[in-house]
């Protein structure tokens, strides 16, 4: 009889425990549903967008798009009615910069000039426009998500730009993780208000021009990511930029064939500080020192290049230090029909060959066709 009571008591305890567990589970489910509903309602709200078109920055002159004019007789910006030319009298650019997880683009006067491509990858994309013609002088991307080295290259690139250039920034996917404090501070010095607020998977676009000692900010926009697992909403920045009559900086180099090549290159492309430096430009002589007996190695050298002209320049500068190299046997093979890397090679009067690329991105295959003493083949 005692055993029966003991068994009944144990059964009741088990039943109570089961009921408590079920009640606890039910309570947790209810709390989870309420939490999810609340979070869903929050995420349905429009993420806060930070737009800054006319913000005031100490010691910087900021003017509305298509509403500024630097009077040649004055050091300040004049408004329409005080020397400002109307849109019909002046040359303007209609610019739209787009930043998103999947794509970045810049549209100039209604024509999309930069879109999805193998050169527009994750990180910070920078497009530089000529202040006189509006032509694209440089289109670079820096993987400031993964590479701190790229963050340093970004700052180096920005500091190399000539005064007057129109600079457009756009984030693709993620650009904040390895973006260094020094690089952020430099972009802030250009007039950015939100670069220090750019966080994980945030989208950001910024258009600025430095005229003399002024920074003219045409627009800036930031979209924060709702949470760690999502991306910020796409950012679209639309503005108008007034072109100037002549280049802000004109270098006075000595007359020579090398200077002619340099001037043609620097009028078309940007971001080559050592080549286009006004005071102490890089020598364009590609003449490695010969061997001690004044001979050179008769060995053909094939340089493989894609559409990374700055990388090609670094490689060629290293190559010209190779003792005994015969420059007449150096050929740069470009994987695709890209003008800028070809122009870099021609700066040093090297032979250039183009060929159609096979594949895209990491699957790209570089092919070289050569003719040698034993016939024709592929490398």
mmCIF file of C-alpha atoms in Angstrom:
data_model
loop_
_atom_site.group_PDB
_atom_site.id
_atom_site.type_symbol
_atom_site.label_atom_id
_atom_site.label_comp_id
_atom_site.label_asym_id
_atom_site.label_seq_id
_atom_site.Cartn_x
_atom_site.Cartn_y
_atom_site.Cartn_z
ATOM 1 C CA UNK A 1 0.000 0.000 0.000
ATOM 2 C CA UNK A 2 2.846 2.306 0.873
ATOM 3 C CA UNK A 3 4.485 1.564 -2.440
ATOM 4 C CA UNK A 4 1.283 2.549 -4.267
ATOM 5 C CA UNK A 5 1.109 5.929 -2.509
ATOM 6 C CA UNK A 6 4.758 6.539 -3.260
ATOM 7 C CA UNK A 7 4.176 5.769 -6.940
ATOM 8 C CA UNK A 8 1.155 8.081 -7.060
ATOM 9 C CA UNK A 9 3.176 10.885 -5.484
ATOM 10 C CA UNK A 10 5.967 10.441 -8.032
ATOM 11 C CA UNK A 11 3.460 10.540 -10.898
ATOM 12 C CA UNK A 12 1.976 13.782 -9.586
ATOM 13 C CA UNK A 13 5.413 15.362 -9.325
ATOM 14 C CA UNK A 14 6.201 14.341 -12.912
ATOM 15 C CA UNK A 15 2.876 15.751 -14.097
ATOM 16 C CA UNK A 16 3.533 19.054 -12.333
ATOM 17 C CA UNK A 17 7.024 19.252 -13.865
ATOM 18 C CA UNK A 18 5.640 18.556 -17.345
ATOM 19 C CA UNK A 19 2.937 21.196 -16.886
ATOM 20 C CA UNK A 20 5.542 23.746 -15.744
ATOM 21 C CA UNK A 21 7.783 22.950 -18.728
ATOM 22 C CA UNK A 22 4.855 23.307 -21.142
ATOM 23 C CA UNK A 23 3.804 26.563 -19.507
ATOM 24 C CA UNK A 24 7.369 27.891 -19.715
ATOM 25 C CA UNK A 25 7.642 26.886 -23.362
ATOM 26 C CA UNK A 26 4.309 28.551 -24.136
ATOM 27 C CA UNK A 27 5.419 31.730 -22.378
ATOM 28 C CA UNK A 28 8.704 31.799 -24.302
ATOM 29 C CA UNK A 29 6.865 31.319 -27.613
ATOM 30 C CA UNK A 30 4.513 34.180 -26.798
ATOM 31 C CA UNK A 31 7.444 36.452 -25.913
ATOM 32 C CA UNK A 32 9.273 35.443 -29.111
ATOM 33 C CA UNK A 33 6.199 36.205 -31.255
ATOM 34 C CA UNK A 34 5.790 39.603 -29.603
ATOM 35 C CA UNK A 35 9.492 40.364 -30.068
ATOM 36 C CA UNK A 36 9.468 39.289 -33.722
ATOM 37 C CA UNK A 37 6.361 41.356 -34.399
ATOM 38 C CA UNK A 38 7.963 44.396 -32.814
ATOM 39 C CA UNK A 39 11.201 43.909 -34.770
ATOM 40 C CA UNK A 40 9.324 43.393 -38.019
ATOM 41 C CA UNK A 41 7.378 46.595 -37.468
ATOM 42 C CA UNK A 42 10.664 48.422 -36.860
ATOM 43 C CA UNK A 43 12.248 46.994 -40.003
ATOM 44 C CA UNK A 44 9.278 48.022 -42.119
ATOM 45 C CA UNK A 45 9.971 51.608 -41.258
ATOM 46 C CA UNK A 46 12.043 53.564 -43.733
ATOM 47 C CA UNK A 47 15.700 53.507 -42.606
ATOM 48 C CA UNK A 48 16.954 56.916 -41.664
ATOM 49 C CA UNK A 49 18.630 58.621 -44.593
ATOM 50 C CA UNK A 50 21.238 61.268 -44.029
ATOM 51 C CA UNK A 51 21.330 63.780 -46.854
ATOM 52 C CA UNK A 52 23.502 66.833 -46.682
ATOM 53 C CA UNK A 53 23.213 69.269 -49.546
ATOM 54 C CA UNK A 54 23.760 72.639 -47.942
ATOM 55 C CA UNK A 55 25.482 71.873 -44.644
ATOM 56 C CA UNK A 56 27.925 74.440 -43.286
ATOM 57 C CA UNK A 57 31.469 73.397 -42.531
ATOM 58 C CA UNK A 58 33.943 75.814 -40.870
ATOM 59 C CA UNK A 59 36.535 77.227 -43.282
ATOM 60 C CA UNK A 60 34.860 75.601 -46.267
ATOM 61 C CA UNK A 61 32.538 77.071 -48.880
ATOM 62 C CA UNK A 62 29.521 74.913 -49.670
ATOM 63 C CA UNK A 63 27.065 75.953 -52.376
ATOM 64 C CA UNK A 64 23.844 74.409 -53.739
ATOM 65 C CA UNK A 65 24.135 72.417 -56.939
ATOM 66 C CA UNK A 66 24.140 74.561 -60.104
ATOM 67 C CA UNK A 67 24.099 77.713 -57.957
ATOM 68 C CA UNK A 68 27.723 78.666 -57.524
ATOM 69 C CA UNK A 69 30.174 80.688 -59.517
ATOM 70 C CA UNK A 70 33.695 81.570 -58.600
ATOM 71 C CA UNK A 71 34.152 85.141 -59.760
ATOM 72 C CA UNK A 72 37.620 85.686 -61.187
ATOM 73 C CA UNK A 73 37.841 89.090 -59.479
ATOM 74 C CA UNK A 74 36.669 87.904 -56.083
ATOM 75 C CA UNK A 75 37.845 85.219 -53.699
ATOM 76 C CA UNK A 76 34.333 84.278 -52.577
ATOM 77 C CA UNK A 77 31.452 82.444 -54.250
ATOM 78 C CA UNK A 78 28.922 84.754 -55.892
ATOM 79 C CA UNK A 79 25.197 84.137 -56.315
ATOM 80 C CA UNK A 80 23.019 84.680 -59.362
ATOM 81 C CA UNK A 81 22.445 88.392 -59.767
ATOM 82 C CA UNK A 82 25.947 89.073 -58.452
ATOM 83 C CA UNK A 83 27.961 87.672 -61.326
ATOM 84 C CA UNK A 84 26.566 84.117 -61.383
ATOM 85 C CA UNK A 85 26.038 82.820 -64.902
ATOM 86 C CA UNK A 86 22.741 81.150 -65.693
ATOM 87 C CA UNK A 87 22.590 77.477 -66.628
ATOM 88 C CA UNK A 88 22.043 78.379 -70.274
ATOM 89 C CA UNK A 89 25.248 80.480 -70.290
ATOM 90 C CA UNK A 90 27.467 77.947 -68.541
ATOM 91 C CA UNK A 91 28.431 74.326 -69.000
ATOM 92 C CA UNK A 92 27.050 71.955 -66.393
ATOM 93 C CA UNK A 93 27.141 68.267 -65.625
ATOM 94 C CA UNK A 94 24.091 66.403 -64.412
ATOM 95 C CA UNK A 95 25.467 63.713 -62.084
ATOM 96 C CA UNK A 96 23.837 60.749 -60.390
ATOM 97 C CA UNK A 97 25.841 58.416 -58.134
ATOM 98 C CA UNK A 98 24.322 55.114 -57.023
ATOM 99 C CA UNK A 99 25.550 52.928 -54.131
ATOM 100 C CA UNK A 100 24.113 49.534 -53.200
ATOM 101 C CA UNK A 101 24.931 45.982 -52.140
ATOM 102 C CA UNK A 102 24.949 44.649 -55.709
ATOM 103 C CA UNK A 103 26.063 47.590 -57.813
ATOM 104 C CA UNK A 104 27.538 51.051 -58.047
ATOM 105 C CA UNK A 105 27.150 53.423 -60.971
ATOM 106 C CA UNK A 106 27.629 57.004 -62.084
ATOM 107 C CA UNK A 107 25.340 58.604 -64.644
ATOM 108 C CA UNK A 108 26.624 61.694 -66.454
ATOM 109 C CA UNK A 109 24.117 63.822 -68.368
ATOM 110 C CA UNK A 110 21.727 60.881 -68.585
ATOM 111 C CA UNK A 111 24.334 58.372 -69.780
ATOM 112 C CA UNK A 112 25.417 55.614 -67.424
ATOM 113 C CA UNK A 113 29.191 55.596 -67.597
ATOM 114 C CA UNK A 114 30.037 53.079 -64.896
ATOM 115 C CA UNK A 115 27.944 50.012 -64.120
ATOM 116 C CA UNK A 116 28.374 46.398 -62.962
ATOM 117 C CA UNK A 117 31.715 45.116 -64.190
ATOM 118 C CA UNK A 118 34.629 43.076 -63.027
ATOM 119 C CA UNK A 119 36.385 46.295 -62.026
ATOM 120 C CA UNK A 120 33.626 47.472 -59.710
ATOM 121 C CA UNK A 121 33.956 45.106 -56.814
ATOM 122 C CA UNK A 122 33.330 45.168 -53.084
ATOM 123 C CA UNK A 123 34.531 48.227 -51.215
ATOM 124 C CA UNK A 124 35.033 51.897 -52.016
ATOM 125 C CA UNK A 125 34.636 52.939 -55.644
ATOM 126 C CA UNK A 126 36.022 56.320 -56.706
ATOM 127 C CA UNK A 127 35.417 58.034 -60.042
ATOM 128 C CA UNK A 128 37.323 61.217 -60.930
ATOM 129 C CA UNK A 129 36.008 63.700 -63.511
ATOM 130 C CA UNK A 130 37.809 66.476 -65.365
ATOM 131 C CA UNK A 131 36.674 69.909 -64.183
ATOM 132 C CA UNK A 132 36.752 71.364 -67.734
ATOM 133 C CA UNK A 133 35.353 68.600 -69.949
ATOM 134 C CA UNK A 134 33.538 66.377 -67.452
ATOM 135 C CA UNK A 135 35.363 63.347 -68.878
ATOM 136 C CA UNK A 136 36.054 60.340 -66.650
ATOM 137 C CA UNK A 137 39.780 60.482 -65.819
ATOM 138 C CA UNK A 138 39.920 57.592 -63.377
ATOM 139 C CA UNK A 139 37.716 54.786 -62.091
ATOM 140 C CA UNK A 140 39.244 52.839 -59.202
ATOM 141 C CA UNK A 141 37.995 50.471 -56.514
ATOM 142 C CA UNK A 142 39.572 49.744 -53.164
ATOM 143 C CA UNK A 143 38.626 46.699 -51.084
ATOM 144 C CA UNK A 144 38.402 48.543 -47.774
ATOM 145 C CA UNK A 145 36.370 45.660 -46.348
ATOM 146 C CA UNK A 146 39.196 43.135 -46.353
ATOM 147 C CA UNK A 147 42.408 45.038 -47.008
ATOM 148 C CA UNK A 148 43.968 47.667 -44.751
ATOM 149 C CA UNK A 149 46.573 48.043 -47.473
ATOM 150 C CA UNK A 150 43.837 49.111 -49.906
ATOM 151 C CA UNK A 151 42.714 51.686 -47.351
ATOM 152 C CA UNK A 152 46.218 53.153 -47.492
ATOM 153 C CA UNK A 153 46.173 53.052 -51.298
ATOM 154 C CA UNK A 154 42.854 54.923 -51.246
ATOM 155 C CA UNK A 155 44.338 57.784 -49.235
ATOM 156 C CA UNK A 156 47.445 57.816 -51.435
ATOM 157 C CA UNK A 157 45.228 57.963 -54.529
ATOM 158 C CA UNK A 158 43.116 60.827 -53.177
ATOM 159 C CA UNK A 159 46.134 62.898 -52.159
ATOM 160 C CA UNK A 160 47.579 62.481 -55.666
ATOM 161 C CA UNK A 161 44.588 64.096 -57.408
ATOM 162 C CA UNK A 162 45.108 67.525 -58.921
ATOM 163 C CA UNK A 163 43.243 70.517 -57.560
ATOM 164 C CA UNK A 164 39.917 71.078 -59.301
ATOM 165 C CA UNK A 165 39.003 67.464 -60.022
ATOM 166 C CA UNK A 166 35.425 66.345 -59.332
ATOM 167 C CA UNK A 167 35.508 63.263 -57.074
ATOM 168 C CA UNK A 168 32.603 60.810 -56.785
ATOM 169 C CA UNK A 169 32.544 58.127 -54.067
ATOM 170 C CA UNK A 170 30.211 55.122 -53.858
ATOM 171 C CA UNK A 171 30.200 52.037 -51.619
ATOM 172 C CA UNK A 172 29.471 48.610 -53.027
ATOM 173 C CA UNK A 173 28.531 45.787 -50.625
ATOM 174 C CA UNK A 174 30.785 46.651 -47.644
ATOM 175 C CA UNK A 175 33.544 49.236 -47.273
ATOM 176 C CA UNK A 176 33.853 50.073 -43.579
ATOM 177 C CA UNK A 177 35.567 47.101 -41.931
ATOM 178 C CA UNK A 178 39.174 47.940 -42.904
ATOM 179 C CA UNK A 179 38.686 51.626 -43.697
ATOM 180 C CA UNK A 180 41.382 53.191 -41.526
ATOM 181 C CA UNK A 181 40.999 56.194 -39.265
ATOM 182 C CA UNK A 182 43.603 58.132 -41.260
ATOM 183 C CA UNK A 183 41.732 57.576 -44.519
ATOM 184 C CA UNK A 184 38.424 58.530 -42.906
ATOM 185 C CA UNK A 185 40.008 61.706 -41.544
ATOM 186 C CA UNK A 186 41.326 62.635 -44.983
ATOM 187 C CA UNK A 187 37.896 62.137 -46.579
ATOM 188 C CA UNK A 188 36.439 64.204 -43.744
ATOM 189 C CA UNK A 189 38.935 66.963 -44.590
ATOM 190 C CA UNK A 190 37.412 67.018 -48.085
ATOM 191 C CA UNK A 191 34.110 68.033 -46.498
ATOM 192 C CA UNK A 192 32.400 64.738 -45.693
ATOM 193 C CA UNK A 193 30.110 64.874 -42.664
ATOM 194 C CA UNK A 194 29.150 61.196 -42.565
ATOM 195 C CA UNK A 195 32.315 59.232 -43.384
ATOM 196 C CA UNK A 196 32.966 58.593 -39.676
ATOM 197 C CA UNK A 197 29.394 57.281 -39.357
ATOM 198 C CA UNK A 198 29.860 54.717 -42.137
ATOM 199 C CA UNK A 199 29.433 51.355 -40.410
ATOM 200 C CA UNK A 200 29.089 47.672 -41.241
ATOM 201 C CA UNK A 201 27.280 47.196 -44.578
ATOM 202 C CA UNK A 202 26.203 50.823 -44.727
ATOM 203 C CA UNK A 203 25.709 52.487 -48.123
ATOM 204 C CA UNK A 204 27.347 55.871 -48.770
ATOM 205 C CA UNK A 205 27.746 58.278 -51.681
ATOM 206 C CA UNK A 206 29.643 61.561 -51.775
ATOM 207 C CA UNK A 207 30.437 64.122 -54.496
ATOM 208 C CA UNK A 208 33.012 66.840 -53.860
ATOM 209 C CA UNK A 209 35.329 69.206 -55.703
ATOM 210 C CA UNK A 210 38.335 71.066 -54.346
ATOM 211 C CA UNK A 211 38.743 74.518 -55.893
ATOM 212 C CA UNK A 212 41.774 76.316 -54.560
ATOM 213 C CA UNK A 213 41.510 76.137 -50.781
ATOM 214 C CA UNK A 214 37.766 75.438 -50.891
ATOM 215 C CA UNK A 215 35.858 72.179 -50.820
ATOM 216 C CA UNK A 216 32.583 72.334 -52.727
ATOM 217 C CA UNK A 217 30.355 69.500 -51.502
ATOM 218 C CA UNK A 218 27.565 68.780 -53.991
ATOM 219 C CA UNK A 219 25.927 66.029 -51.992
ATOM 220 C CA UNK A 220 26.376 63.263 -49.465
ATOM 221 C CA UNK A 221 24.059 60.448 -48.452
ATOM 222 C CA UNK A 222 24.290 57.583 -45.957
ATOM 223 C CA UNK A 223 22.059 54.595 -45.257
ATOM 224 C CA UNK A 224 22.757 52.485 -42.169
ATOM 225 C CA UNK A 225 22.143 48.734 -42.201
ATOM 226 C CA UNK A 226 19.051 47.808 -40.100
ATOM 227 C CA UNK A 227 21.023 45.071 -38.340
ATOM 228 C CA UNK A 228 24.234 43.054 -38.595
ATOM 229 C CA UNK A 229 22.783 40.534 -41.059
ATOM 230 C CA UNK A 230 21.397 43.056 -43.538
ATOM 231 C CA UNK A 231 22.668 45.821 -45.802
ATOM 232 C CA UNK A 232 21.691 49.459 -45.900
ATOM 233 C CA UNK A 233 19.173 50.487 -48.511
ATOM 234 C CA UNK A 234 20.570 51.733 -51.851
ATOM 235 C CA UNK A 235 21.675 55.362 -51.977
ATOM 236 C CA UNK A 236 21.071 57.560 -55.017
ATOM 237 C CA UNK A 237 22.718 60.983 -55.072
ATOM 238 C CA UNK A 238 21.629 63.416 -57.799
ATOM 239 C CA UNK A 239 23.190 66.841 -58.324
ATOM 240 C CA UNK A 240 24.474 69.356 -60.873
ATOM 241 C CA UNK A 241 28.108 70.422 -61.191
ATOM 242 C CA UNK A 242 29.347 73.515 -62.973
ATOM 243 C CA UNK A 243 32.412 73.043 -65.141
ATOM 244 C CA UNK A 244 35.201 75.611 -65.179
ATOM 245 C CA UNK A 245 36.803 77.316 -68.176
ATOM 246 C CA UNK A 246 40.301 75.879 -67.765
ATOM 247 C CA UNK A 247 42.218 73.390 -65.673
ATOM 248 C CA UNK A 248 43.021 74.599 -62.180
ATOM 249 C CA UNK A 249 46.552 73.157 -62.323
ATOM 250 C CA UNK A 250 48.822 73.335 -65.385
ATOM 251 C CA UNK A 251 52.326 71.915 -65.077
ATOM 252 C CA UNK A 252 55.255 73.670 -66.747
ATOM 253 C CA UNK A 253 57.479 70.811 -67.856
ATOM 254 C CA UNK A 254 60.490 71.197 -70.132
ATOM 255 C CA UNK A 255 59.922 70.518 -73.825
ATOM 256 C CA UNK A 256 60.885 66.982 -74.854
ATOM 257 C CA UNK A 257 59.411 63.864 -76.409
ATOM 258 C CA UNK A 258 58.976 62.390 -72.925
ATOM 259 C CA UNK A 259 57.112 65.528 -71.825
ATOM 260 C CA UNK A 260 54.793 65.221 -74.821
ATOM 261 C CA UNK A 261 53.926 61.647 -73.822
ATOM 262 C CA UNK A 262 53.550 62.699 -70.188
ATOM 263 C CA UNK A 263 51.282 65.643 -70.988
ATOM 264 C CA UNK A 264 49.009 63.567 -73.226
ATOM 265 C CA UNK A 265 48.744 60.929 -70.511
ATOM 266 C CA UNK A 266 48.162 63.325 -67.606
ATOM 267 C CA UNK A 267 45.509 65.300 -69.480
ATOM 268 C CA UNK A 268 43.524 62.097 -69.915
ATOM 269 C CA UNK A 269 44.129 60.121 -66.702
ATOM 270 C CA UNK A 270 44.307 60.844 -62.969
ATOM 271 C CA UNK A 271 45.798 59.161 -59.931
ATOM 272 C CA UNK A 272 49.412 58.941 -61.108
ATOM 273 C CA UNK A 273 51.057 61.398 -58.762
ATOM 274 C CA UNK A 274 54.645 60.362 -59.492
ATOM 275 C CA UNK A 275 54.142 60.534 -63.260
ATOM 276 C CA UNK A 276 52.134 63.766 -63.306
ATOM 277 C CA UNK A 277 53.874 65.653 -60.507
ATOM 278 C CA UNK A 278 54.489 69.245 -61.595
ATOM 279 C CA UNK A 279 57.685 69.805 -59.603
ATOM 280 C CA UNK A 280 59.533 66.484 -59.697
ATOM 281 C CA UNK A 281 57.910 64.053 -62.154
ATOM 282 C CA UNK A 282 58.975 60.446 -62.461
ATOM 283 C CA UNK A 283 61.470 59.710 -65.227
ATOM 284 C CA UNK A 284 59.920 57.920 -68.202
ATOM 285 C CA UNK A 285 63.197 56.393 -69.357
ATOM 286 C CA UNK A 286 62.896 52.608 -69.503
ATOM 287 C CA UNK A 287 66.595 51.836 -69.720
ATOM 288 C CA UNK A 288 67.796 49.208 -67.213
ATOM 289 C CA UNK A 289 71.529 49.153 -66.541
ATOM 290 C CA UNK A 290 73.418 46.637 -68.736
ATOM 291 C CA UNK A 291 75.732 43.933 -67.466
ATOM 292 C CA UNK A 292 79.305 44.858 -66.562
ATOM 293 C CA UNK A 293 80.490 44.020 -70.084
ATOM 294 C CA UNK A 294 77.805 46.404 -71.411
ATOM 295 C CA UNK A 295 75.775 43.508 -72.860
ATOM 296 C CA UNK A 296 72.111 42.651 -72.359
ATOM 297 C CA UNK A 297 70.252 39.369 -72.077
ATOM 298 C CA UNK A 298 68.406 38.607 -75.315
ATOM 299 C CA UNK A 299 65.406 37.146 -73.522
ATOM 300 C CA UNK A 300 61.828 38.107 -74.484
ATOM 301 C CA UNK A 301 59.738 39.224 -71.518
ATOM 302 C CA UNK A 302 55.927 39.072 -71.562
ATOM 303 C CA UNK A 303 54.102 41.238 -69.033
ATOM 304 C CA UNK A 304 50.507 40.169 -68.383
ATOM 305 C CA UNK A 305 48.115 42.997 -67.515
ATOM 306 C CA UNK A 306 44.402 43.374 -66.898
ATOM 307 C CA UNK A 307 42.476 46.563 -66.249
ATOM 308 C CA UNK A 308 44.505 47.506 -63.162
ATOM 309 C CA UNK A 309 46.765 50.210 -64.639
ATOM 310 C CA UNK A 310 48.152 51.373 -61.289
ATOM 311 C CA UNK A 311 49.343 47.816 -60.590
ATOM 312 C CA UNK A 312 50.904 47.674 -64.058
ATOM 313 C CA UNK A 313 52.791 50.912 -63.372
ATOM 314 C CA UNK A 314 54.258 49.502 -60.154
ATOM 315 C CA UNK A 315 55.299 46.351 -61.963
ATOM 316 C CA UNK A 316 57.008 48.262 -64.807
ATOM 317 C CA UNK A 317 58.881 50.474 -62.351
ATOM 318 C CA UNK A 318 60.236 47.334 -60.705
ATOM 319 C CA UNK A 319 61.032 45.726 -64.047
ATOM 320 C CA UNK A 320 63.160 48.612 -65.263
ATOM 321 C CA UNK A 321 65.507 48.034 -62.331
ATOM 322 C CA UNK A 322 66.391 44.533 -63.582
ATOM 323 C CA UNK A 323 70.048 44.487 -64.583
ATOM 324 C CA UNK A 324 70.747 43.426 -68.168
ATOM 325 C CA UNK A 325 67.116 43.605 -69.318
ATOM 326 C CA UNK A 326 66.639 44.473 -72.991
ATOM 327 C CA UNK A 327 63.647 46.889 -73.179
ATOM 328 C CA UNK A 328 63.159 46.182 -76.895
ATOM 329 C CA UNK A 329 62.171 42.607 -75.969
ATOM 330 C CA UNK A 330 59.546 43.607 -73.384
ATOM 331 C CA UNK A 331 55.918 43.308 -74.509
ATOM 332 C CA UNK A 332 52.868 44.151 -72.425
ATOM 333 C CA UNK A 333 49.932 41.856 -73.197
ATOM 334 C CA UNK A 334 46.606 43.311 -72.062
ATOM 335 C CA UNK A 335 43.792 40.917 -71.225
ATOM 336 C CA UNK A 336 40.975 42.895 -72.835
ATOM 337 C CA UNK A 337 40.734 46.058 -74.878
ATOM 338 C CA UNK A 338 41.491 48.667 -72.220
ATOM 339 C CA UNK A 339 43.018 52.029 -73.117
ATOM 340 C CA UNK A 340 44.415 53.075 -69.733
ATOM 341 C CA UNK A 341 46.848 50.174 -69.119
ATOM 342 C CA UNK A 342 47.946 50.466 -72.755
ATOM 343 C CA UNK A 343 48.651 54.168 -72.197
ATOM 344 C CA UNK A 344 50.721 53.307 -69.105
ATOM 345 C CA UNK A 345 52.879 50.934 -71.174
ATOM 346 C CA UNK A 346 53.251 53.458 -74.002
ATOM 347 C CA UNK A 347 54.497 56.046 -71.512
ATOM 348 C CA UNK A 348 57.679 53.959 -71.370
ATOM 349 C CA UNK A 349 57.597 53.269 -75.145
ATOM 350 C CA UNK A 350 56.988 49.554 -74.643
ATOM 351 C CA UNK A 351 55.278 47.273 -77.141
ATOM 352 C CA UNK A 352 51.602 46.610 -76.421
ATOM 353 C CA UNK A 353 49.349 43.773 -77.561
ATOM 354 C CA UNK A 354 45.631 43.366 -76.805
ATOM 355 C CA UNK A 355 43.609 40.174 -76.840
ATOM 356 C CA UNK A 356 40.040 39.290 -75.953
ATOM 357 C CA UNK A 357 39.763 38.047 -72.385
ATOM 358 C CA UNK A 358 38.289 34.641 -71.572
ATOM 359 C CA UNK A 359 36.004 34.358 -68.553
ATOM 360 C CA UNK A 360 35.298 36.932 -65.873
ATOM 361 C CA UNK A 361 36.575 37.872 -62.435
ATOM 362 C CA UNK A 362 38.643 35.078 -60.814
ATOM 363 C CA UNK A 363 38.046 32.728 -63.736
ATOM 364 C CA UNK A 364 39.751 35.120 -66.150
ATOM 365 C CA UNK A 365 42.332 33.389 -68.355
ATOM 366 C CA UNK A 366 45.241 35.369 -69.773
ATOM 367 C CA UNK A 367 46.382 34.234 -73.190
ATOM 368 C CA UNK A 368 49.514 35.273 -75.018
ATOM 369 C CA UNK A 369 50.238 34.466 -78.614
ATOM 370 C CA UNK A 370 53.874 34.543 -79.643
ATOM 371 C CA UNK A 371 56.013 33.778 -82.630
ATOM 372 C CA UNK A 372 59.409 32.278 -81.873
ATOM 373 C CA UNK A 373 62.144 30.363 -83.613
ATOM 374 C CA UNK A 374 60.260 27.073 -83.211
ATOM 375 C CA UNK A 375 56.953 28.297 -84.546
ATOM 376 C CA UNK A 376 53.807 29.685 -82.997
ATOM 377 C CA UNK A 377 52.268 28.767 -79.697
ATOM 378 C CA UNK A 378 50.335 29.918 -76.671
ATOM 379 C CA UNK A 379 51.527 30.764 -73.194
#
